CSV table of N, CA, C and O in Angstrom, one decimal:
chain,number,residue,atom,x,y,z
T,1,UNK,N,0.8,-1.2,0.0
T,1,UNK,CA,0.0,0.0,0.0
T,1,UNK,C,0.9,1.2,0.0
T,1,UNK,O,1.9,1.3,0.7
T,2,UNK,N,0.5,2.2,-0.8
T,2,UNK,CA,1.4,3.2,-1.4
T,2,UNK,C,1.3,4.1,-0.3
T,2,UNK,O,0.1,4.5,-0.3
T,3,UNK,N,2.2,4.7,0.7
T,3,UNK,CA,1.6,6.0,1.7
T,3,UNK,C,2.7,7.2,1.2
T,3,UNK,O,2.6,8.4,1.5
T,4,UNK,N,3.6,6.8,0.4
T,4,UNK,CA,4.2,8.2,0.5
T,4,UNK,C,4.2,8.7,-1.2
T,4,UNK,O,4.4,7.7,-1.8
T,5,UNK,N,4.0,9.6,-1.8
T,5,UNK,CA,4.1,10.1,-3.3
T,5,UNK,C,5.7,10.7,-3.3
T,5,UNK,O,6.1,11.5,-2.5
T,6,UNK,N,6.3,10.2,-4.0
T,6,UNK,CA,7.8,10.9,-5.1
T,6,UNK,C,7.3,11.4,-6.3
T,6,UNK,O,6.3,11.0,-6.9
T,7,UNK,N,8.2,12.6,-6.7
T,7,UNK,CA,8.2,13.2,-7.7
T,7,UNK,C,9.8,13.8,-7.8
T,7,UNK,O,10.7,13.9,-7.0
T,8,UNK,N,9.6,14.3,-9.4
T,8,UNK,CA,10.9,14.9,-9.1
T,8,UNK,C,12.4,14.2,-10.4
T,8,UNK,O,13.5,14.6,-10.8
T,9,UNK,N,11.6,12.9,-10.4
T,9,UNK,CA,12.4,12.1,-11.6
T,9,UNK,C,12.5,12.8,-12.7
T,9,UNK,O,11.8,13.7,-13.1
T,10,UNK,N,13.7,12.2,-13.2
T,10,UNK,CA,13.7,12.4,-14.9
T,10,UNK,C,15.1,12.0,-15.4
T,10,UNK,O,15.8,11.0,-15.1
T,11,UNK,N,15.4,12.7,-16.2
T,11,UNK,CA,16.4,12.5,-17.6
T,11,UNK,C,17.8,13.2,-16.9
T,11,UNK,O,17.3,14.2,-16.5
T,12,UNK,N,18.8,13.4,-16.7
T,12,UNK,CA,19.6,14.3,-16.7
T,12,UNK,C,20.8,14.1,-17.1
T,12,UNK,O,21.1,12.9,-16.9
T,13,UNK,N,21.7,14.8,-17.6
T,13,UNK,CA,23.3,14.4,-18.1
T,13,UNK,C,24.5,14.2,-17.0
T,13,UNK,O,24.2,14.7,-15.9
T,14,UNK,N,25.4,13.7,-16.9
T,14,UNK,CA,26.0,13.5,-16.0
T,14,UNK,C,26.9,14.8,-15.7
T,14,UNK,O,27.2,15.6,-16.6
T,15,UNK,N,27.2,14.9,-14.5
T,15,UNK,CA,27.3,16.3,-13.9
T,15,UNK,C,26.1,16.9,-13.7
T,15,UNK,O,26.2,18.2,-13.7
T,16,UNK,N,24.9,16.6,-13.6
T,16,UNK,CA,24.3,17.1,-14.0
T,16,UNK,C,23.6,17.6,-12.7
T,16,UNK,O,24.5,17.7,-11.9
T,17,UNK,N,22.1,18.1,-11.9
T,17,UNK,CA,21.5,18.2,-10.9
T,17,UNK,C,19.7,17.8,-11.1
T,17,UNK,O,19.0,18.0,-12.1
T,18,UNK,N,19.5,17.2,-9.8
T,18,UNK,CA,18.2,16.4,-9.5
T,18,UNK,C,17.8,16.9,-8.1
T,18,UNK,O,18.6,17.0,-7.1
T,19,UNK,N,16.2,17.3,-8.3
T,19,UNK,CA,15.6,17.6,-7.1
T,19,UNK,C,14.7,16.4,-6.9
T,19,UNK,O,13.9,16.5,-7.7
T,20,UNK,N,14.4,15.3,-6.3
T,20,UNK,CA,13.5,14.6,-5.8
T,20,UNK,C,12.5,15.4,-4.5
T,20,UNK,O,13.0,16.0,-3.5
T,21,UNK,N,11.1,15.1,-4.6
T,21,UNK,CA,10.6,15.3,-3.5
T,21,UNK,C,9.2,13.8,-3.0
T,21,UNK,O,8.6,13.0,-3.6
T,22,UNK,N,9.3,14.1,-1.9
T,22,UNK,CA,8.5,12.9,-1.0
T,22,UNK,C,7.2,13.8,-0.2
T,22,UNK,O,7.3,14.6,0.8
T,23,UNK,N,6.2,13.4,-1.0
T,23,UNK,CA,5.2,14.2,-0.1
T,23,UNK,C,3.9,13.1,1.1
T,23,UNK,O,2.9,12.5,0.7
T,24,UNK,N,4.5,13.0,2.5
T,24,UNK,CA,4.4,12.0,3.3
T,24,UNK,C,2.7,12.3,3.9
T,24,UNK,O,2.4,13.5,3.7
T,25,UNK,N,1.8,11.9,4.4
T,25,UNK,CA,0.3,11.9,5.0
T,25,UNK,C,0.7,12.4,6.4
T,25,UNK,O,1.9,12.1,6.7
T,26,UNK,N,0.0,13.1,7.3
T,26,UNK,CA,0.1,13.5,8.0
T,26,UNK,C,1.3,14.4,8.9
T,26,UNK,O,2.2,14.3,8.1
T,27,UNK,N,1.7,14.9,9.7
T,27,UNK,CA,2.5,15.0,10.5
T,27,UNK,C,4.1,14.8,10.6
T,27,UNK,O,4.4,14.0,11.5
T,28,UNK,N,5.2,15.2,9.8
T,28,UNK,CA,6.3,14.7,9.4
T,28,UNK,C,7.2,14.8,10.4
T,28,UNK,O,8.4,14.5,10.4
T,29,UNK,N,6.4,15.5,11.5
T,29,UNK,CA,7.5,15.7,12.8
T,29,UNK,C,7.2,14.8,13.9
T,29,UNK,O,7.7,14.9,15.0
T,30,UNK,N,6.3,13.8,13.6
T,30,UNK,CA,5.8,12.6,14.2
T,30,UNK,C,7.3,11.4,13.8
T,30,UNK,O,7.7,10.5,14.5
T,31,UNK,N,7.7,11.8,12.5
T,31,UNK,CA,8.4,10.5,12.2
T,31,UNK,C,9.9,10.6,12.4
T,31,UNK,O,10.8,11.4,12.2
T,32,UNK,N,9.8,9.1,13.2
T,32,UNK,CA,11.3,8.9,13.7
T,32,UNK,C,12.3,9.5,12.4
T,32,UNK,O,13.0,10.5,12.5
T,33,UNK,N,12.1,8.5,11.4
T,33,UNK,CA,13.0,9.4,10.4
T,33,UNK,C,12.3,8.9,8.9
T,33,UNK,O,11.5,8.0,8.8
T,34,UNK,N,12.9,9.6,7.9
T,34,UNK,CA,12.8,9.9,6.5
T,34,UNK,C,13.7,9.6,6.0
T,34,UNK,O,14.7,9.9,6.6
T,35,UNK,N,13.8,8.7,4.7
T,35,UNK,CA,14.6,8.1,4.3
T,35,UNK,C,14.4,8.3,2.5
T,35,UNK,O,13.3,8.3,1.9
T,36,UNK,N,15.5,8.3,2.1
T,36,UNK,CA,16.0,7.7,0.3
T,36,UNK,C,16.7,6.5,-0.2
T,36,UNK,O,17.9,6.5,-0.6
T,37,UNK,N,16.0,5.2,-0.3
T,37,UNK,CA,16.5,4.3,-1.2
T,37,UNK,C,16.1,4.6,-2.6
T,37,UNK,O,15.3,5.3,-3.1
T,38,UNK,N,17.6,3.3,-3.2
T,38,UNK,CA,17.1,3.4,-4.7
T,38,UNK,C,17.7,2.3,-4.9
T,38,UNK,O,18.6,1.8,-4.3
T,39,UNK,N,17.2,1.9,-6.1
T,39,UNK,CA,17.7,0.7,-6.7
T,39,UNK,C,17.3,0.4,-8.1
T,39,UNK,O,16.3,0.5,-8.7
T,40,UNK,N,18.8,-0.2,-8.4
T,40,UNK,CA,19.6,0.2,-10.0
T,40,UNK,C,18.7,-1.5,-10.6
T,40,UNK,O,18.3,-2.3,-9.7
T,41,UNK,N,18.7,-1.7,-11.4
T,41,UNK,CA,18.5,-2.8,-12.4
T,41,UNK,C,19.2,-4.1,-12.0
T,41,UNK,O,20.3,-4.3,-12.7
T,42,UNK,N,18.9,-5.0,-11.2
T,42,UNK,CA,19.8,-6.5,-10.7
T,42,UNK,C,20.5,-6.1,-10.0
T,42,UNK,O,21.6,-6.6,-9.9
T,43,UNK,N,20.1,-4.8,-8.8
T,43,UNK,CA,20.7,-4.2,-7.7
T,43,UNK,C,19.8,-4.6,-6.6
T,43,UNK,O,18.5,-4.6,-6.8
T,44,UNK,N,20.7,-4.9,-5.0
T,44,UNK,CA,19.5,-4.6,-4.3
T,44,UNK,C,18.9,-2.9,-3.5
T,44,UNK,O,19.8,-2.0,-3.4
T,45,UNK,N,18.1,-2.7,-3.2
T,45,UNK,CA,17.6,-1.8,-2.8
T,45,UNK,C,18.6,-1.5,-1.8
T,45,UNK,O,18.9,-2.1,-0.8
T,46,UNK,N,19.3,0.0,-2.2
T,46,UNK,CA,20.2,0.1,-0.6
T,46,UNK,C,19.5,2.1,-0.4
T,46,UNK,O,18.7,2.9,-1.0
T,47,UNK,N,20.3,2.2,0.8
T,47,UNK,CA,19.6,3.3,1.6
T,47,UNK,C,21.0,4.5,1.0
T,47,UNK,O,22.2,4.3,1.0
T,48,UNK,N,20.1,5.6,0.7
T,48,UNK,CA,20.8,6.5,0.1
T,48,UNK,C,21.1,7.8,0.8
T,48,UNK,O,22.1,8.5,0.7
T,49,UNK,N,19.7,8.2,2.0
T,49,UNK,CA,20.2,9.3,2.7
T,49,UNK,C,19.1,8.8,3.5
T,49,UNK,O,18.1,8.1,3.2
T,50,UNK,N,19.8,9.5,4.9
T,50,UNK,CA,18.0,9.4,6.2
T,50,UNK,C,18.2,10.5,6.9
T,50,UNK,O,19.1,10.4,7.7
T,51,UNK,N,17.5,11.7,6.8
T,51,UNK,CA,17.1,12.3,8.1
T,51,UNK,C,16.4,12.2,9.3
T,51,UNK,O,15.2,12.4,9.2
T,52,UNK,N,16.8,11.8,10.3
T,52,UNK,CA,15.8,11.9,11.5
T,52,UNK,C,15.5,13.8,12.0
T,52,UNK,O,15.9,15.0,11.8
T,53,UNK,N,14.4,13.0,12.8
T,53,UNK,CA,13.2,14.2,13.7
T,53,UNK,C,14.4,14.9,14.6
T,53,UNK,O,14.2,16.0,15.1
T,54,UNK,N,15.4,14.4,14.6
T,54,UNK,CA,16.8,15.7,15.6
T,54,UNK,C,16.9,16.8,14.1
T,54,UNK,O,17.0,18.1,14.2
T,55,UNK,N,16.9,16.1,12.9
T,55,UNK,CA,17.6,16.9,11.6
T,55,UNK,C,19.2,15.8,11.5
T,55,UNK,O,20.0,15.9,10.5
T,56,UNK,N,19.3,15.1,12.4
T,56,UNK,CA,20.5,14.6,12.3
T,56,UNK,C,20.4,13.2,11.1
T,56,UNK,O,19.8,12.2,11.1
T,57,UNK,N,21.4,13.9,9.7
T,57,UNK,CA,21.7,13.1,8.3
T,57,UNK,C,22.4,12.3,8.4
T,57,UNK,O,23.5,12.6,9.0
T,58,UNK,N,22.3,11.1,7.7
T,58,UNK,CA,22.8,9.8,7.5
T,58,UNK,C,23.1,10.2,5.7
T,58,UNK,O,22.4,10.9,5.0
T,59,UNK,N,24.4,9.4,5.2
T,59,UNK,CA,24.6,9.2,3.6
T,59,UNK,C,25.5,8.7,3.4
T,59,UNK,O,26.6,8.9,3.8
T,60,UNK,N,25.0,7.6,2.3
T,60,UNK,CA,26.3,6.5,1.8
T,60,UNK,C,27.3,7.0,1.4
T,60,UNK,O,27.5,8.0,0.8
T,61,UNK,N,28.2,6.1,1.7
T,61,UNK,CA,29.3,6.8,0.7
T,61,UNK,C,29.6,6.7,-0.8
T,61,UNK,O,30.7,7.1,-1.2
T,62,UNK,N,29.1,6.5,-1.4
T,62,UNK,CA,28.6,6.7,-3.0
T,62,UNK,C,27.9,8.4,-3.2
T,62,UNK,O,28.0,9.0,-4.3
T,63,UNK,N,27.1,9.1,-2.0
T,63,UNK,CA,26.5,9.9,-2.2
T,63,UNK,C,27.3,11.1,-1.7
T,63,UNK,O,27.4,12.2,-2.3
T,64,UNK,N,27.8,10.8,-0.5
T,64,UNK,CA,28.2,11.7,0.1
T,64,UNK,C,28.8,13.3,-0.3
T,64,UNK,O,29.8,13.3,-1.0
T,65,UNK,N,28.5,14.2,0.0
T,65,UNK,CA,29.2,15.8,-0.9
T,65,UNK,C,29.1,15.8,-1.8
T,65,UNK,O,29.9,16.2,-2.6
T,66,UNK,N,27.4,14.8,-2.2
T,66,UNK,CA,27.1,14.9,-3.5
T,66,UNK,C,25.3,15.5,-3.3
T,66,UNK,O,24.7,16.5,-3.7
T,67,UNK,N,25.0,14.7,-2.6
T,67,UNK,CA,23.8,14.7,-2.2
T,67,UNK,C,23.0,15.5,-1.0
T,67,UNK,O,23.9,16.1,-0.5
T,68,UNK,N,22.3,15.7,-0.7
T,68,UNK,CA,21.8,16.7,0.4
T,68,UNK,C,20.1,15.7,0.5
T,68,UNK,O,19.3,15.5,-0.4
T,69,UNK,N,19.8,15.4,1.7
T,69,UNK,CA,18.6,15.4,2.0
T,69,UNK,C,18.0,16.6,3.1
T,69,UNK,O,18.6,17.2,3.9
T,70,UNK,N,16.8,16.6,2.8
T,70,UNK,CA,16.2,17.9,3.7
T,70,UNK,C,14.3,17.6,4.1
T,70,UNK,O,13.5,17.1,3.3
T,71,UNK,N,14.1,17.8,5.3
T,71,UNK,CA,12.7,18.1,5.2
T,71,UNK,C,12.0,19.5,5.4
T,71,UNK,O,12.6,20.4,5.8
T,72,UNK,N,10.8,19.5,5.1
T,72,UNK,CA,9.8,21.0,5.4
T,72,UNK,C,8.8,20.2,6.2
T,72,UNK,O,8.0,19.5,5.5
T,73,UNK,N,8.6,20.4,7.8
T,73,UNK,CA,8.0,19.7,8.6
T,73,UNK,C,6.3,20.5,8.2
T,73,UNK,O,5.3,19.9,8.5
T,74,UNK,N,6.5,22.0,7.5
T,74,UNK,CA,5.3,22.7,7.3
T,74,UNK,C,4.6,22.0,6.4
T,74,UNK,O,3.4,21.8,6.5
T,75,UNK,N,5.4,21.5,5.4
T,75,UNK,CA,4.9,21.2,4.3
T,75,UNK,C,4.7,19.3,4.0
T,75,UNK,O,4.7,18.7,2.9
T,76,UNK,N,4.6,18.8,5.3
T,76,UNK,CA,5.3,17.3,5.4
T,76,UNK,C,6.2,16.4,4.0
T,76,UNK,O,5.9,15.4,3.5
T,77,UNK,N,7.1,17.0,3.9
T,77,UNK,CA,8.1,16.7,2.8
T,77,UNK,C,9.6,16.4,3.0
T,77,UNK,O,10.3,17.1,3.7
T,78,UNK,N,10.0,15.5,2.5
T,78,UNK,CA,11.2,15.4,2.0
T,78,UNK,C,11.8,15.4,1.0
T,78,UNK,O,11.2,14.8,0.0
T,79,UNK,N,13.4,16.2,0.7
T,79,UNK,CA,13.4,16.1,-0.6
T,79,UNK,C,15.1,15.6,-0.6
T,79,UNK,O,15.8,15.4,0.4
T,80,UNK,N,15.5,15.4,-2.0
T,80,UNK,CA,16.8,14.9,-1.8
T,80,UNK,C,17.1,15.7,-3.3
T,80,UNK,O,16.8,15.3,-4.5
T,81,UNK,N,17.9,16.9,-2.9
T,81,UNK,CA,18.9,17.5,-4.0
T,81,UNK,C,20.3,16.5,-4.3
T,81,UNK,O,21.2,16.2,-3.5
T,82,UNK,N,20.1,16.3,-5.2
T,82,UNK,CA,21.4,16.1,-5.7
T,82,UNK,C,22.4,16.3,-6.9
T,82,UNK,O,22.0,16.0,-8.0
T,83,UNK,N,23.2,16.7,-6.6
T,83,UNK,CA,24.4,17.2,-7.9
T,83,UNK,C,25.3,16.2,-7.9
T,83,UNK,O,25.4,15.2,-7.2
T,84,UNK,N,26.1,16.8,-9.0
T,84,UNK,CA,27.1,16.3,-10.1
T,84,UNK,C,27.0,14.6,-10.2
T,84,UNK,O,27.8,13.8,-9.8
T,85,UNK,N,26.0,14.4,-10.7
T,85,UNK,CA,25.6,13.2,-10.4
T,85,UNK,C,26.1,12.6,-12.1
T,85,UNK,O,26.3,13.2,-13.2
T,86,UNK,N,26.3,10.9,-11.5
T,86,UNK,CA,26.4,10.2,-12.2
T,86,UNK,C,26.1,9.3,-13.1
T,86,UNK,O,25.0,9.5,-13.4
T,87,UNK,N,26.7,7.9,-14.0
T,87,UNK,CA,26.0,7.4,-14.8
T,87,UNK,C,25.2,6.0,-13.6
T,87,UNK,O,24.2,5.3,-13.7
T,88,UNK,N,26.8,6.0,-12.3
T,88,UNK,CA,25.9,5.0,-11.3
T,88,UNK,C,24.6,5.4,-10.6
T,88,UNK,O,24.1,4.7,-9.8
T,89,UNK,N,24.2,6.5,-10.9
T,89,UNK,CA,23.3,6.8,-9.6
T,89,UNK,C,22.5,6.5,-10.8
T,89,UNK,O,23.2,5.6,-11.2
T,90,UNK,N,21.8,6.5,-11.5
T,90,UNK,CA,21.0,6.0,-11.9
T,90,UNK,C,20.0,4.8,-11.7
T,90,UNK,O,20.2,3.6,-12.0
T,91,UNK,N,18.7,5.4,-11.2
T,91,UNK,CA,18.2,4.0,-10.5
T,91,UNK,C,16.4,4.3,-9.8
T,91,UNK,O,15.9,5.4,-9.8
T,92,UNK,N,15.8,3.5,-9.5
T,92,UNK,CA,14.5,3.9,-9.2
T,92,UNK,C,15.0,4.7,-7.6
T,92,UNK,O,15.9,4.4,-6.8
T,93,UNK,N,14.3,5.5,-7.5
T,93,UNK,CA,14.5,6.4,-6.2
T,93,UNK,C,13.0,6.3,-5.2
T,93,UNK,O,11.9,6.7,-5.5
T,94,UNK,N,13.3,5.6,-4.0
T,94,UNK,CA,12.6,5.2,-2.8
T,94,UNK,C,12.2,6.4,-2.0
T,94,UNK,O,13.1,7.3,-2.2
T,95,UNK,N,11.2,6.9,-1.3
T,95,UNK,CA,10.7,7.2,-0.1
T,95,UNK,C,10.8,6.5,1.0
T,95,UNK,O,9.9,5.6,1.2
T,96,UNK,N,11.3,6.5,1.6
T,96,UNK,CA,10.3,5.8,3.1
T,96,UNK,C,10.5,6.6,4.6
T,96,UNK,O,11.4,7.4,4.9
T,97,UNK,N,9.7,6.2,5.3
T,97,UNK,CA,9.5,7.0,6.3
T,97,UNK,C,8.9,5.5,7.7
T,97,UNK,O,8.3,4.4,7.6
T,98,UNK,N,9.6,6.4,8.7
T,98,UNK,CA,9.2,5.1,10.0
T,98,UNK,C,8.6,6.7,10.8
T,98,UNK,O,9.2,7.7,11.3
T,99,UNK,N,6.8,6.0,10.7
T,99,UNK,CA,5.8,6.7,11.4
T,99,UNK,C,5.5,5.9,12.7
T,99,UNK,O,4.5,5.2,12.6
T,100,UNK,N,6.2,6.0,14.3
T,100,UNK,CA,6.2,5.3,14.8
T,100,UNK,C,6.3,3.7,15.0
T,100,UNK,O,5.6,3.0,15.7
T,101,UNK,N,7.0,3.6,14.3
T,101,UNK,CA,7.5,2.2,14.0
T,101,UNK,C,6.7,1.2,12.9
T,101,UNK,O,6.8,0.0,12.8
T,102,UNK,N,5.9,2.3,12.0
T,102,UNK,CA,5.5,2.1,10.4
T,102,UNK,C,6.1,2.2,9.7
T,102,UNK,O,6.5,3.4,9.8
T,103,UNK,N,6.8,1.5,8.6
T,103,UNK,CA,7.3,1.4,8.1
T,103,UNK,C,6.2,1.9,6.5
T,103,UNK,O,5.2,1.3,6.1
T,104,UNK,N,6.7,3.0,5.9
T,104,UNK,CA,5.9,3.6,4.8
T,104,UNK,C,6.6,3.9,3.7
T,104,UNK,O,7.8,4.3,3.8
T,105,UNK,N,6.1,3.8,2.4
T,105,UNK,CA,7.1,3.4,1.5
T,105,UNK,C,6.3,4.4,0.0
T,105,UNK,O,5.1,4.7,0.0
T,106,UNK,N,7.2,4.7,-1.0
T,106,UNK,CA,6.5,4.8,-2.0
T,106,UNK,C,6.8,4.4,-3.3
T,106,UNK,O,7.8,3.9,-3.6
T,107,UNK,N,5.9,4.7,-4.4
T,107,UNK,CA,6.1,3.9,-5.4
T,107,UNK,C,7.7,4.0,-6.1
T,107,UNK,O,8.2,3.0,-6.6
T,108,UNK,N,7.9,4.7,-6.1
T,108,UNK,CA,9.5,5.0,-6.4
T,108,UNK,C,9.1,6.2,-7.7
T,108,UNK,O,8.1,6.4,-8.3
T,109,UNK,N,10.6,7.0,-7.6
T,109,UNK,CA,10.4,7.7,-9.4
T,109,UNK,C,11.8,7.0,-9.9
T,109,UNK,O,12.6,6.3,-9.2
T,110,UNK,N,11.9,7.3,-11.3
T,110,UNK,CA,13.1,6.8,-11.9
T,110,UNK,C,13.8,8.3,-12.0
T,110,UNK,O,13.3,9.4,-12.2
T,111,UNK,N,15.1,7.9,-11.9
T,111,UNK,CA,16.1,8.7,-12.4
T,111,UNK,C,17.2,8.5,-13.2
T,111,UNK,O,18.0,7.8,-12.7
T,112,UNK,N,17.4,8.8,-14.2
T,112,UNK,CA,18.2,8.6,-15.1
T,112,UNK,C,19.4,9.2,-15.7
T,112,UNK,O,19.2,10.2,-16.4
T,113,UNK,N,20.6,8.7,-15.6
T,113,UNK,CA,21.4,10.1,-15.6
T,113,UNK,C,22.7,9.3,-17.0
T,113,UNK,O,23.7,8.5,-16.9
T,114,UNK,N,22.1,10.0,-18.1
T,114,UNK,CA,23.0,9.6,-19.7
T,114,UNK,C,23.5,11.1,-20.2
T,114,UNK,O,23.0,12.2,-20.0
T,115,UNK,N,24.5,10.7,-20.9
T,115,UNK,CA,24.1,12.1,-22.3
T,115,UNK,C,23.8,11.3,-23.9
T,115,UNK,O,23.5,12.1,-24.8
């Protein structure tokens, strides 16, 4: 069951820049934390960035001083900027969120990054 909407996918060249956003149901300062998987084609799903309810950020090292996650507790959202991106980052891009120990997920967007 789908609770969180992504948007934000698309096309981009390498070096290039990506805004993803996660728009979560109710209350986003309820949730322990917010999170970004993705997962590449005969990959498994790994964890790309997590903000927790302190603001305190988690990020792979594949992403790292590349990537930025952020939320708007006003606007219950998460989003994940990312630059100078690659041909590996390329990959379906995850939501999820632990709403007291719910685990909430969403459909994914693709992101694609060629010239």
């Amino acid at each position: 069951q789908v609770q969180l909407v992504e948007s934000g996918g698309g096309l981009v060249q390498p070096g290039g820049s990506l805004r993803l956003s996660c728009a979560a149901p109710g209350n986003t300062l309820s949730f322990y934390y917010m999170s970004w998987f993705r997962q590449a084609p005969g990959k498994q799903r790994e964890l790309v960035a997590r903000i927790y309810n302190t603001d305190r950020t988690e990020y792979s090292d594949s992403v790292k001083g590349r990537f930025t996650i952020s939320r708007d507790n006003a606007k219950n959202t998460v989003s994940l900027q990312m630059s100078s991106l690659k041909v590996e980052d390329a990959a379906v891009y995850y939501c999820e969120a632990n709403n007291a120990g719910l685990i909430l997920w969403g459909q994914g967007t693709q992101v694609t990054v060629s010239s």
